[in-house]
PDB file of C-alpha atoms and ligand atoms in Angstrom:
ATOM      1  CA  MET A 283      -3.824 -39.781 -28.882  1.00  0.00           C
ATOM      2  CA  SER A 284      -3.627 -39.069 -32.441  1.00  0.00           C
ATOM      3  CA  LYS A 285      -0.871 -36.381 -32.261  1.00  0.00           C
ATOM      4  CA  LEU A 286       1.552 -39.226 -31.411  1.00  0.00           C
ATOM      5  CA  SER A 287       1.257 -40.604 -34.939  1.00  0.00           C
ATOM      6  CA  HIS A 288       3.219 -37.718 -36.373  1.00  0.00           C
ATOM      7  CA  VAL A 289       6.193 -38.088 -34.088  1.00  0.00           C
ATOM      8  CA  ILE A 290       8.792 -40.255 -35.842  1.00  0.00           C
ATOM      9  CA  CYS A 291      11.412 -41.229 -33.494  1.00  0.00           C
ATOM     10  CA  PRO A 292      14.878 -42.952 -33.968  1.00  0.00           C
ATOM     11  CA  GLN A 293      14.798 -46.563 -32.842  1.00  0.00           C
ATOM     12  CA  HIS A 294      16.151 -45.852 -29.458  1.00  0.00           C
ATOM     13  CA  LEU A 295      13.166 -43.844 -28.717  1.00  0.00           C
ATOM     14  CA  VAL A 296      10.510 -45.873 -30.257  1.00  0.00           C
ATOM     15  CA  ALA A 297       9.931 -47.699 -26.942  1.00  0.00           C
ATOM     16  CA  LYS A 298       9.076 -44.483 -25.421  1.00  0.00           C
ATOM     17  CA  VAL A 299       6.963 -42.795 -28.194  1.00  0.00           C
ATOM     18  CA  GLU A 300       3.893 -43.181 -26.127  1.00  0.00           C
ATOM     19  CA  MET A 301       5.596 -40.834 -23.744  1.00  0.00           C
ATOM     20  CA  VAL A 302       6.018 -38.079 -25.878  1.00  0.00           C
ATOM     21  CA  GLU A 303       3.860 -36.075 -23.489  1.00  0.00           C
ATOM     22  CA  LYS A 304       6.321 -36.326 -20.933  1.00  0.00           C
ATOM     23  CA  TYR A 305       9.061 -35.400 -23.494  1.00  0.00           C
ATOM     24  CA  GLY A 306      10.516 -31.853 -23.585  1.00  0.00           C
ATOM     25  CA  VAL A 307      13.361 -30.474 -25.818  1.00  0.00           C
ATOM     26  CA  ASP A 308      15.793 -31.016 -23.037  1.00  0.00           C
ATOM     27  CA  ASN A 309      15.392 -34.996 -23.903  1.00  0.00           C
ATOM     28  CA  PHE A 310      16.927 -34.414 -27.575  1.00  0.00           C
ATOM     29  CA  ARG A 311      20.857 -34.235 -27.991  1.00  0.00           C
ATOM     30  CA  LYS A 312      22.296 -30.743 -28.281  1.00  0.00           C
ATOM     31  CA  ARG A 313      22.848 -29.722 -31.793  1.00  0.00           C
ATOM     32  CA  ILE A 314      25.660 -27.217 -32.740  1.00  0.00           C
ATOM     33  CA  GLU A 315      23.835 -24.535 -34.536  1.00  0.00           C
ATOM     34  CA  PRO A 316      25.591 -23.167 -37.708  1.00  0.00           C
ATOM     35  CA  THR A 317      26.931 -19.676 -37.896  1.00  0.00           C
ATOM     36  CA  LYS A 318      27.643 -18.994 -41.475  1.00  0.00           C
ATOM     37  CA  VAL A 319      25.401 -17.999 -44.115  1.00  0.00           C
ATOM     38  CA  LEU A 320      25.271 -19.145 -47.691  1.00  0.00           C
ATOM     39  CA  MET A 321      23.932 -16.883 -50.235  1.00  0.00           C
ATOM     40  CA  CYS A 322      23.436 -16.851 -54.150  1.00  0.00           C
ATOM     41  CA  PRO A 323      23.722 -13.690 -55.722  1.00  0.00           C
ATOM     42  CA  PRO A 324      20.297 -12.675 -57.833  1.00  0.00           C
ATOM     43  CA  THR A 325      22.268 -12.002 -61.121  1.00  0.00           C
ATOM     44  CA  PHE A 326      19.617 -14.055 -62.912  1.00  0.00           C
ATOM     45  CA  PHE A 327      16.722 -13.667 -60.705  1.00  0.00           C
ATOM     46  CA  THR A 328      13.187 -13.008 -62.330  1.00  0.00           C
ATOM     47  CA  VAL A 329       9.810 -14.404 -62.243  1.00  0.00           C
ATOM     48  CA  LYS A 330       9.363 -16.276 -65.413  1.00  0.00           C
ATOM     49  CA  THR A 331       6.593 -18.846 -64.453  1.00  0.00           C
ATOM     50  CA  VAL A 332       3.869 -19.062 -61.704  1.00  0.00           C
ATOM     51  CA  GLN A 333       4.848 -21.840 -59.091  1.00  0.00           C
ATOM     52  CA  ASN A 334       3.176 -20.553 -55.859  1.00  0.00           C
ATOM     53  CA  PRO A 335       0.173 -18.344 -55.287  1.00  0.00           C
ATOM     54  CA  PHE A 336       2.507 -15.063 -54.733  1.00  0.00           C
ATOM     55  CA  MET A 337       3.806 -15.421 -58.142  1.00  0.00           C
ATOM     56  CA  GLU A 338       0.252 -14.810 -59.869  1.00  0.00           C
ATOM     57  CA  GLY A 339       0.617 -11.563 -61.881  1.00  0.00           C
ATOM     58  CA  LYS A 340       3.945 -11.139 -61.304  1.00  0.00           C
ATOM     59  CA  VAL A 341       5.885 -12.500 -64.409  1.00  0.00           C
ATOM     60  CA  GLY A 342       8.212 -10.111 -65.635  1.00  0.00           C
ATOM     61  CA  THR A 343       7.594  -7.367 -62.969  1.00  0.00           C
ATOM     62  CA  VAL A 344      10.986  -7.999 -61.186  1.00  0.00           C
ATOM     63  CA  ASP A 345      13.077  -4.655 -60.939  1.00  0.00           C
ATOM     64  CA  THR A 346      16.148  -6.230 -61.223  1.00  0.00           C
ATOM     65  CA  GLU A 347      18.505  -3.531 -60.157  1.00  0.00           C
ATOM     66  CA  LEU A 348      16.466  -2.986 -56.983  1.00  0.00           C
ATOM     67  CA  ALA A 349      16.702  -6.964 -56.418  1.00  0.00           C
ATOM     68  CA  GLN A 350      20.305  -6.620 -56.375  1.00  0.00           C
ATOM     69  CA  LYS A 351      20.255  -3.753 -53.775  1.00  0.00           C
ATOM     70  CA  GLN A 352      17.887  -5.544 -51.652  1.00  0.00           C
ATOM     71  CA  TRP A 353      20.070  -8.791 -51.619  1.00  0.00           C
ATOM     72  CA  GLN A 354      23.279  -6.531 -50.811  1.00  0.00           C
ATOM     73  CA  ALA A 355      21.595  -4.783 -47.971  1.00  0.00           C
ATOM     74  CA  LEU A 356      20.471  -8.284 -46.560  1.00  0.00           C
ATOM     75  CA  LYS A 357      24.137  -9.794 -46.738  1.00  0.00           C
ATOM     76  CA  GLU A 358      25.427  -6.930 -45.104  1.00  0.00           C
ATOM     77  CA  VAL A 359      22.883  -7.331 -42.065  1.00  0.00           C
ATOM     78  CA  TYR A 360      24.162 -10.501 -41.672  1.00  0.00           C
ATOM     79  CA  GLU A 361      27.806  -9.318 -41.782  1.00  0.00           C
ATOM     80  CA  SER A 362      26.993  -6.702 -39.092  1.00  0.00           C
ATOM     81  CA  LEU A 363      25.874  -9.369 -36.801  1.00  0.00           C
ATOM     82  CA  GLY A 364      29.166 -11.138 -37.176  1.00  0.00           C
ATOM     83  CA  CYS A 365      27.943 -13.889 -39.781  1.00  0.00           C
ATOM     84  CA  GLU A 366      30.724 -14.968 -42.418  1.00  0.00           C
ATOM     85  CA  VAL A 367      28.613 -14.950 -45.576  1.00  0.00           C
ATOM     86  CA  LYS A 368      29.681 -17.370 -48.121  1.00  0.00           C
ATOM     87  CA  THR A 369      28.427 -17.187 -51.880  1.00  0.00           C
ATOM     88  CA  ILE A 370      27.697 -19.803 -54.575  1.00  0.00           C
ATOM     89  CA  GLU A 371      28.039 -18.924 -58.126  1.00  0.00           C
ATOM     90  CA  PRO A 372      24.519 -18.135 -59.661  1.00  0.00           C
ATOM     91  CA  VAL A 373      23.682 -20.202 -63.004  1.00  0.00           C
ATOM     92  CA  GLU A 374      22.247 -18.383 -65.954  1.00  0.00           C
ATOM     93  CA  ASP A 375      18.582 -19.465 -66.544  1.00  0.00           C
ATOM     94  CA  LEU A 376      18.295 -21.047 -63.001  1.00  0.00           C
ATOM     95  CA  GLU A 377      16.390 -17.786 -61.831  1.00  0.00           C
ATOM     96  CA  ASP A 378      15.407 -19.150 -58.490  1.00  0.00           C
ATOM     97  CA  MET A 379      18.694 -20.232 -57.397  1.00  0.00           C
ATOM     98  CA  VAL A 380      18.791 -17.090 -55.171  1.00  0.00           C
ATOM     99  CA  PHE A 381      16.550 -19.088 -52.863  1.00  0.00           C
ATOM    100  CA  ALA A 382      19.097 -20.990 -51.035  1.00  0.00           C
ATOM    101  CA  ALA A 383      16.984 -22.550 -48.431  1.00  0.00           C
ATOM    102  CA  ASN A 384      15.036 -25.106 -50.438  1.00  0.00           C
ATOM    103  CA  GLN A 385      17.801 -27.247 -52.114  1.00  0.00           C
ATOM    104  CA  VAL A 386      19.404 -29.183 -49.421  1.00  0.00           C
ATOM    105  CA  LEU A 387      19.423 -29.828 -45.403  1.00  0.00           C
ATOM    106  CA  PRO A 388      22.812 -29.467 -43.678  1.00  0.00           C
ATOM    107  CA  GLY A 389      23.471 -31.198 -40.279  1.00  0.00           C
ATOM    108  CA  THR A 390      26.159 -32.748 -38.280  1.00  0.00           C
ATOM    109  CA  TYR A 391      26.634 -36.054 -36.896  1.00  0.00           C
ATOM    110  CA  GLU A 392      27.294 -36.901 -33.051  1.00  0.00           C
ATOM    111  CA  ASN A 393      31.350 -36.555 -33.730  1.00  0.00           C
ATOM    112  CA  GLY A 394      30.714 -33.058 -35.370  1.00  0.00           C
ATOM    113  CA  ARG A 395      31.279 -34.282 -39.029  1.00  0.00           C
ATOM    114  CA  THR A 396      29.111 -32.056 -41.340  1.00  0.00           C
ATOM    115  CA  TYR A 397      26.778 -33.621 -43.657  1.00  0.00           C
ATOM    116  CA  VAL A 398      23.964 -32.501 -46.304  1.00  0.00           C
ATOM    117  CA  VAL A 399      20.942 -34.105 -47.230  1.00  0.00           C
ATOM    118  CA  LEU A 400      20.413 -33.165 -50.960  1.00  0.00           C
ATOM    119  CA  GLY A 401      16.688 -32.424 -51.909  1.00  0.00           C
ATOM    120  CA  GLU A 402      14.271 -33.507 -54.751  1.00  0.00           C
ATOM    121  CA  MET A 403      12.410 -30.426 -55.833  1.00  0.00           C
ATOM    122  CA  ARG A 404       8.753 -30.504 -57.031  1.00  0.00           C
ATOM    123  CA  ASN A 405       9.573 -28.155 -59.913  1.00  0.00           C
ATOM    124  CA  GLU A 406      11.770 -29.809 -62.630  1.00  0.00           C
ATOM    125  CA  LYS A 407      13.559 -26.522 -63.301  1.00  0.00           C
ATOM    126  CA  ARG A 408      14.135 -25.791 -59.731  1.00  0.00           C
ATOM    127  CA  ASN A 409      15.595 -29.615 -59.335  1.00  0.00           C
ATOM    128  CA  GLN A 410      18.231 -28.515 -61.657  1.00  0.00           C
ATOM    129  CA  GLU A 411      19.593 -26.054 -58.841  1.00  0.00           C
ATOM    130  CA  VAL A 412      20.290 -29.179 -56.617  1.00  0.00           C
ATOM    131  CA  PRO A 413      23.657 -30.491 -58.316  1.00  0.00           C
ATOM    132  CA  TRP A 414      24.935 -27.117 -58.226  1.00  0.00           C
ATOM    133  CA  TYR A 415      24.645 -26.994 -54.405  1.00  0.00           C
ATOM    134  CA  ARG A 416      25.874 -30.533 -54.234  1.00  0.00           C
ATOM    135  CA  LYS A 417      29.075 -29.307 -55.792  1.00  0.00           C
ATOM    136  CA  TRP A 418      29.428 -26.443 -53.196  1.00  0.00           C
ATOM    137  CA  PHE A 419      28.855 -28.752 -50.191  1.00  0.00           C
ATOM    138  CA  GLN A 420      31.281 -31.210 -51.921  1.00  0.00           C
ATOM    139  CA  GLU A 421      33.943 -28.497 -52.165  1.00  0.00           C
ATOM    140  CA  ASN A 422      33.338 -27.785 -48.586  1.00  0.00           C
ATOM    141  CA  ASP A 423      33.764 -31.063 -47.296  1.00  0.00           C
ATOM    142  CA  TYR A 424      30.389 -32.120 -46.217  1.00  0.00           C
ATOM    143  CA  HIS A 425      29.448 -35.628 -46.376  1.00  0.00           C
ATOM    144  CA  ILE A 426      26.869 -35.944 -49.175  1.00  0.00           C
ATOM    145  CA  ILE A 427      23.683 -37.963 -48.461  1.00  0.00           C
ATOM    146  CA  ASP A 428      21.609 -38.433 -51.604  1.00  0.00           C
ATOM    147  CA  ILE A 429      18.593 -40.375 -50.693  1.00  0.00           C
ATOM    148  CA  PHE A 430      15.893 -38.382 -52.547  1.00  0.00           C
ATOM    149  CA  ASP A 431      17.684 -38.578 -55.976  1.00  0.00           C
ATOM    150  CA  SER A 432      15.776 -39.759 -59.008  1.00  0.00           C
ATOM    151  CA  LYS A 433      18.228 -39.663 -61.717  1.00  0.00           C
ATOM    152  CA  ASP A 434      16.261 -41.623 -64.225  1.00  0.00           C
ATOM    153  CA  ASN A 435      13.597 -39.128 -64.238  1.00  0.00           C
ATOM    154  CA  LYS A 436      10.908 -41.583 -63.001  1.00  0.00           C
ATOM    155  CA  LYS A 437       9.576 -39.912 -59.891  1.00  0.00           C
ATOM    156  CA  HIS A 438      10.154 -42.873 -57.489  1.00  0.00           C
ATOM    157  CA  SER A 439      11.506 -40.926 -54.666  1.00  0.00           C
ATOM    158  CA  PRO A 440       9.654 -38.369 -52.509  1.00  0.00           C
ATOM    159  CA  CYS A 441      10.097 -34.805 -52.788  1.00  0.00           C
ATOM    160  CA  PHE A 442      11.813 -33.098 -50.298  1.00  0.00           C
ATOM    161  CA  GLU A 443      12.694 -29.112 -50.376  1.00  0.00           C
ATOM    162  CA  GLY A 444      15.555 -28.856 -47.927  1.00  0.00           C
ATOM    163  CA  GLN A 445      15.438 -26.082 -45.288  1.00  0.00           C
ATOM    164  CA  GLY A 446      12.058 -24.828 -46.865  1.00  0.00           C
ATOM    165  CA  ASP A 447      10.008 -27.465 -45.200  1.00  0.00           C
ATOM    166  CA  ALA A 448      12.700 -29.056 -42.832  1.00  0.00           C
ATOM    167  CA  ILE A 449      13.654 -26.811 -39.808  1.00  0.00           C
ATOM    168  CA  TRP A 450      15.866 -27.690 -36.807  1.00  0.00           C
ATOM    169  CA  HIS A 451      14.707 -27.150 -33.537  1.00  0.00           C
ATOM    170  CA  PRO A 452      17.165 -24.556 -32.039  1.00  0.00           C
ATOM    171  CA  GLY A 453      19.853 -26.281 -30.417  1.00  0.00           C
ATOM    172  CA  ARG A 454      18.416 -29.690 -30.395  1.00  0.00           C
ATOM    173  CA  GLU A 455      18.573 -32.432 -32.704  1.00  0.00           C
ATOM    174  CA  LEU A 456      14.922 -32.583 -33.480  1.00  0.00           C
ATOM    175  CA  LEU A 457      13.411 -32.067 -36.957  1.00  0.00           C
ATOM    176  CA  TRP A 458      10.255 -30.193 -37.646  1.00  0.00           C
ATOM    177  CA  LEU A 459       9.081 -31.267 -41.172  1.00  0.00           C
ATOM    178  CA  ALA A 460       6.216 -30.213 -43.116  1.00  0.00           C
ATOM    179  CA  ASN A 461       4.454 -32.138 -45.686  1.00  0.00           C
ATOM    180  CA  GLY A 462       2.324 -30.035 -48.141  1.00  0.00           C
ATOM    181  CA  PRO A 463       2.664 -28.733 -51.833  1.00  0.00           C
ATOM    182  CA  ARG A 464       6.274 -28.996 -51.871  1.00  0.00           C
ATOM    183  CA  THR A 465       7.451 -31.986 -49.583  1.00  0.00           C
ATOM    184  CA  ASP A 466       5.823 -35.497 -49.439  1.00  0.00           C
ATOM    185  CA  LYS A 467       4.936 -37.058 -46.497  1.00  0.00           C
ATOM    186  CA  GLU A 468       7.227 -40.180 -47.201  1.00  0.00           C
ATOM    187  CA  SER A 469      10.325 -37.908 -46.564  1.00  0.00           C
ATOM    188  CA  ALA A 470       9.940 -38.111 -43.008  1.00  0.00           C
ATOM    189  CA  MET A 471      10.717 -41.860 -42.563  1.00  0.00           C
ATOM    190  CA  LEU A 472      13.597 -41.436 -44.921  1.00  0.00           C
ATOM    191  CA  LEU A 473      15.028 -38.705 -42.988  1.00  0.00           C
ATOM    192  CA  ASN A 474      14.294 -40.497 -39.606  1.00  0.00           C
ATOM    193  CA  MET A 475      16.045 -43.789 -40.793  1.00  0.00           C
ATOM    194  CA  THR A 476      19.079 -42.075 -42.434  1.00  0.00           C
ATOM    195  CA  LEU A 477      19.965 -39.357 -39.949  1.00  0.00           C
ATOM    196  CA  SER A 478      18.577 -41.192 -36.768  1.00  0.00           C
ATOM    197  CA  VAL A 479      16.882 -38.083 -35.578  1.00  0.00           C
ATOM    198  CA  THR A 480      13.333 -37.526 -34.477  1.00  0.00           C
ATOM    199  CA  VAL A 481      11.141 -35.773 -37.020  1.00  0.00           C
ATOM    200  CA  ILE A 482       7.843 -34.251 -36.078  1.00  0.00           C
ATOM    201  CA  GLN A 483       5.734 -34.126 -38.994  1.00  0.00           C
ATOM    202  CA  LEU A 484       3.401 -31.076 -39.708  1.00  0.00           C
ATOM    203  CA  ASN A 485       0.694 -30.992 -42.154  1.00  0.00           C
ATOM    204  CA  LEU A 486       0.293 -27.819 -44.155  1.00  0.00           C
ATOM    205  CA  VAL A 487      -3.368 -27.043 -44.838  1.00  0.00           C
ATOM    206  CA  ASP A 488      -3.367 -23.656 -46.512  1.00  0.00           C
ATOM    207  CA  PRO A 489      -1.741 -23.531 -50.003  1.00  0.00           C
ATOM    208  CA  ARG A 490      -0.706 -19.862 -49.822  1.00  0.00           C
ATOM    209  CA  PHE A 491       1.698 -21.346 -46.818  1.00  0.00           C
ATOM    210  CA  TYR A 492       3.398 -23.676 -49.273  1.00  0.00           C
ATOM    211  CA  HIS A 493       6.661 -24.006 -47.203  1.00  0.00           C
ATOM    212  CA  LEU A 494       7.016 -24.672 -43.781  1.00  0.00           C
ATOM    213  CA  ASP A 495       9.319 -21.535 -43.470  1.00  0.00           C
ATOM    214  CA  THR A 496       6.393 -19.397 -44.864  1.00  0.00           C
ATOM    215  CA  CYS A 497       4.274 -20.027 -41.460  1.00  0.00           C
ATOM    216  CA  PHE A 498       6.789 -21.296 -38.892  1.00  0.00           C
ATOM    217  CA  CYS A 499      10.006 -19.671 -37.396  1.00  0.00           C
ATOM    218  CA  ALA A 500      11.991 -20.846 -34.614  1.00  0.00           C
ATOM    219  CA  ILE A 501      13.708 -18.085 -32.780  1.00  0.00           C
ATOM    220  CA  ASP A 502      15.118 -20.163 -29.942  1.00  0.00           C
ATOM    221  CA  GLU A 503      14.712 -23.269 -28.015  1.00  0.00           C
ATOM    222  CA  ASN A 504      11.671 -22.132 -26.213  1.00  0.00           C
ATOM    223  CA  THR A 505      10.375 -19.592 -28.839  1.00  0.00           C
ATOM    224  CA  VAL A 506       8.556 -19.974 -32.035  1.00  0.00           C
ATOM    225  CA  MET A 507       6.490 -17.556 -34.230  1.00  0.00           C
ATOM    226  CA  ILE A 508       3.663 -19.211 -36.269  1.00  0.00           C
ATOM    227  CA  TYR A 509       0.535 -18.689 -38.420  1.00  0.00           C
ATOM    228  CA  GLU A 510      -1.753 -20.973 -36.930  1.00  0.00           C
ATOM    229  CA  GLY A 511      -4.179 -21.178 -39.757  1.00  0.00           C
ATOM    230  CA  ALA A 512      -1.493 -23.037 -41.797  1.00  0.00           C
ATOM    231  CA  PHE A 513      -1.572 -26.055 -39.513  1.00  0.00           C
ATOM    232  CA  ASP A 514      -3.892 -28.575 -38.554  1.00  0.00           C
ATOM    233  CA  SER A 515      -4.969 -29.245 -34.890  1.00  0.00           C
ATOM    234  CA  ASP A 516      -2.548 -32.031 -34.567  1.00  0.00           C
ATOM    235  CA  GLY A 517       0.379 -29.971 -35.741  1.00  0.00           C
ATOM    236  CA  LEU A 518      -0.645 -27.083 -33.285  1.00  0.00           C
ATOM    237  CA  ALA A 519      -0.855 -29.281 -30.434  1.00  0.00           C
ATOM    238  CA  LEU A 520       2.784 -30.426 -31.125  1.00  0.00           C
ATOM    239  CA  ILE A 521       4.331 -27.230 -31.760  1.00  0.00           C
ATOM    240  CA  LYS A 522       2.540 -25.825 -28.530  1.00  0.00           C
ATOM    241  CA  HIS A 523       3.923 -29.170 -26.608  1.00  0.00           C
ATOM    242  CA  PHE A 524       7.517 -28.626 -27.729  1.00  0.00           C
ATOM    243  CA  PHE A 525       7.797 -24.847 -27.529  1.00  0.00           C
ATOM    244  CA  LYS A 526       6.999 -22.939 -24.241  1.00  0.00           C
ATOM    245  CA  ASN A 527       6.443 -19.590 -26.207  1.00  0.00           C
ATOM    246  CA  VAL A 528       4.296 -19.591 -29.048  1.00  0.00           C
ATOM    247  CA  ILE A 529       4.018 -16.046 -30.795  1.00  0.00           C
ATOM    248  CA  SER A 530       1.063 -16.187 -33.171  1.00  0.00           C
ATOM    249  CA  VAL A 531       0.722 -13.772 -36.203  1.00  0.00           C
ATOM    250  CA  SER A 532      -2.036 -12.427 -37.906  1.00  0.00           C
ATOM    251  CA  GLU A 533      -3.175 -13.685 -41.487  1.00  0.00           C
ATOM    252  CA  LYS A 534      -2.018 -10.172 -42.819  1.00  0.00           C
ATOM    253  CA  GLU A 535       1.361 -10.100 -41.446  1.00  0.00           C
ATOM    254  CA  ALA A 536       1.937 -13.848 -42.237  1.00  0.00           C
ATOM    255  CA  LEU A 537       1.197 -12.859 -45.729  1.00  0.00           C
ATOM    256  CA  ASN A 538       3.572 -10.123 -45.694  1.00  0.00           C
ATOM    257  CA  PHE A 539       6.088 -12.947 -45.137  1.00  0.00           C
ATOM    258  CA  ALA A 540       6.789 -11.885 -41.511  1.00  0.00           C
ATOM    259  CA  LEU A 541       7.515 -15.563 -40.478  1.00  0.00           C
ATOM    260  CA  ASN A 542       9.983 -15.910 -43.538  1.00  0.00           C
ATOM    261  CA  ALA A 543      12.510 -14.613 -40.920  1.00  0.00           C
ATOM    262  CA  VAL A 544      15.870 -15.397 -39.494  1.00  0.00           C
ATOM    263  CA  ALA A 545      16.626 -15.295 -35.949  1.00  0.00           C
ATOM    264  CA  ILE A 546      20.604 -15.087 -34.737  1.00  0.00           C
ATOM    265  CA  ASN A 547      21.361 -14.569 -31.212  1.00  0.00           C
ATOM    266  CA  GLY A 548      18.161 -12.720 -30.182  1.00  0.00           C
ATOM    267  CA  ASN A 549      18.229 -10.692 -33.365  1.00  0.00           C
ATOM    268  CA  VAL A 550      15.073 -11.289 -35.880  1.00  0.00           C
ATOM    269  CA  ILE A 551      15.861 -10.432 -39.581  1.00  0.00           C
ATOM    270  CA  LEU A 552      12.361  -9.724 -40.937  1.00  0.00           C
ATOM    271  CA  GLN A 553      10.415  -8.302 -43.984  1.00  0.00           C
ATOM    272  CA  LYS A 554       9.387  -4.671 -43.201  1.00  0.00           C
ATOM    273  CA  GLY A 555       5.710  -3.771 -42.626  1.00  0.00           C
ATOM    274  CA  SER A 556       4.551  -6.152 -39.850  1.00  0.00           C
ATOM    275  CA  PRO A 557       4.278  -3.565 -36.957  1.00  0.00           C
ATOM    276  CA  GLU A 558       2.265  -5.952 -34.498  1.00  0.00           C
ATOM    277  CA  LEU A 559       4.887  -8.761 -34.976  1.00  0.00           C
ATOM    278  CA  VAL A 560       7.764  -6.106 -34.440  1.00  0.00           C
ATOM    279  CA  ALA A 561       6.095  -4.831 -31.143  1.00  0.00           C
ATOM    280  CA  THR A 562       5.609  -8.577 -29.881  1.00  0.00           C
ATOM    281  CA  LEU A 563       9.302  -9.415 -30.550  1.00  0.00           C
ATOM    282  CA  LYS A 564      10.393  -6.224 -28.568  1.00  0.00           C
ATOM    283  CA  LYS A 565       8.039  -7.124 -25.614  1.00  0.00           C
ATOM    284  CA  ASN A 566       9.662 -10.533 -25.597  1.00  0.00           C
ATOM    285  CA  GLY A 567      13.070  -9.059 -25.459  1.00  0.00           C
ATOM    286  CA  PHE A 568      14.100  -9.880 -29.062  1.00  0.00           C
ATOM    287  CA  ASN A 569      15.782  -7.232 -31.450  1.00  0.00           C
ATOM    288  CA  PRO A 570      13.736  -7.045 -34.779  1.00  0.00           C
ATOM    289  CA  ILE A 571      15.824  -6.043 -37.808  1.00  0.00           C
ATOM    290  CA  GLU A 572      13.561  -4.831 -40.828  1.00  0.00           C
ATOM    291  CA  VAL A 573      14.785  -5.325 -44.280  1.00  0.00           C
ATOM    292  CA  ASP A 574      13.230  -5.067 -47.489  1.00  0.00           C
ATOM    293  CA  THR A 575      12.944  -7.805 -50.030  1.00  0.00           C
ATOM    294  CA  SER A 576       9.899  -6.788 -52.216  1.00  0.00           C
ATOM    295  CA  GLU A 577      11.122  -7.876 -55.233  1.00  0.00           C
ATOM    296  CA  PHE A 578      11.730 -11.645 -53.958  1.00  0.00           C
ATOM    297  CA  MET A 579       8.282 -11.501 -52.565  1.00  0.00           C
ATOM    298  CA  LYS A 580       6.980 -11.513 -56.260  1.00  0.00           C
ATOM    299  CA  SER A 581       8.435 -14.875 -56.424  1.00  0.00           C
ATOM    300  CA  GLY A 582       7.152 -16.253 -53.269  1.00  0.00           C
ATOM    301  CA  GLY A 583      10.164 -15.739 -50.820  1.00  0.00           C
ATOM    302  CA  SER A 584      11.837 -13.453 -48.406  1.00  0.00           C
ATOM    303  CA  VAL A 585      14.464 -13.356 -45.754  1.00  0.00           C
ATOM    304  CA  PHE A 586      14.464 -17.121 -44.717  1.00  0.00           C
ATOM    305  CA  CYS A 587      14.492 -18.392 -48.201  1.00  0.00           C
ATOM    306  CA  MET A 588      17.488 -16.326 -49.479  1.00  0.00           C
ATOM    307  CA  LYS A 589      19.930 -18.023 -47.294  1.00  0.00           C
ATOM    308  CA  MET A 590      21.247 -21.596 -46.144  1.00  0.00           C
ATOM    309  CA  MET A 591      22.841 -21.513 -42.605  1.00  0.00           C
ATOM    310  CA  VAL A 592      25.797 -23.396 -42.986  1.00  0.00           C
ATOM    311  CA  TYR A 593      28.726 -24.642 -40.667  1.00  0.00           C
TER     312      TYR A 593
HETATM  313  N1  LIG B1501       9.883 -19.201 -56.454  1.00  0.00           N
HETATM  314  C1  LIG B1501      10.297 -19.784 -55.592  1.00  0.00           C
HETATM  315  C2  LIG B1501       9.457 -21.161 -55.659  1.00  0.00           C
HETATM  316  O1  LIG B1501       8.245 -21.256 -55.751  1.00  0.00           O
HETATM  317  C3  LIG B1501      10.421 -19.478 -54.142  1.00  0.00           C
HETATM  318  C4  LIG B1501      11.016 -20.032 -53.077  1.00  0.00           C
HETATM  319  C5  LIG B1501      10.764 -19.560 -51.987  1.00  0.00           C
HETATM  320  N2  LIG B1501      11.577 -20.191 -50.909  1.00  0.00           N
HETATM  321  C6  LIG B1501      11.087 -20.574 -49.665  1.00  0.00           C
HETATM  322  N3  LIG B1501      11.645 -21.320 -48.799  1.00  0.00           N
HETATM  323  N4  LIG B1501       9.801 -20.174 -49.201  1.00  0.00           N
HETATM  324  O2  LIG B1501      10.079 -22.191 -55.453  1.00  0.00           O
END
């Protein structure tokens, strides 16, 4: 069955890979969910160059005062849900540093020790953000894993854009990883071997959905929201195999960043203006919280991109 080729298991599972059909999420070790949020104030945020389809025609159009207000309001939503929000100092001229989801991937070892995998970003300018995030995680006592580094400027290592393309299955040691415009295919094997976790690889097939977090949002162990058109049939089969409840959204709402959302204990924080999804979430017993991230959408990002979940 072709979809098996997209599941990369740690060695102790290799013998059983042909049994993936029988595997449910229960077969994966429980994972402690991070509860804190790391955000970067948008002090220097603007749109200077076009790096993704949403940025077309948006250079110089950001209302910086409004962006500050929207960022602050989002921070307050996390606080109202009881999440501690930590901040990283913004760096002048790194205008996209506010998108804190892309530079790294945090996790925990079996003994509870925290680690962070540093990313290698596709865009050279954005890649300059990574050392600043490295510093933050170092200061916060994480074990630093630097497997994607290409210090000598020769692109010998694959690109990997952190939580933008790598999303943990809620509560489980199972990693959903997308390769597409930003993250390279080879990163799956590197993550699998280094972290000893099962990696499920998804191909992103629509350039508008350039990060996994634009078309896939896991709400809880059984529930995921997706835009089906962003995936190929193998990817869809895998998603539907591991999640019992798959909520599909329309192209229109997906393009309104409805899936660039954050789920915390049954609350789903999402960009306003997606009434169909809001109604579906309520019907499924979730509590949608709508916010406005219009200024950040001009750069191709919304709620999910504007934070990193940390321990
Ligand atoms: N302008 C940024 C970029 O193109 C936006 C990143 C948004 N982040 C995300 N995870 N989708 O890299």
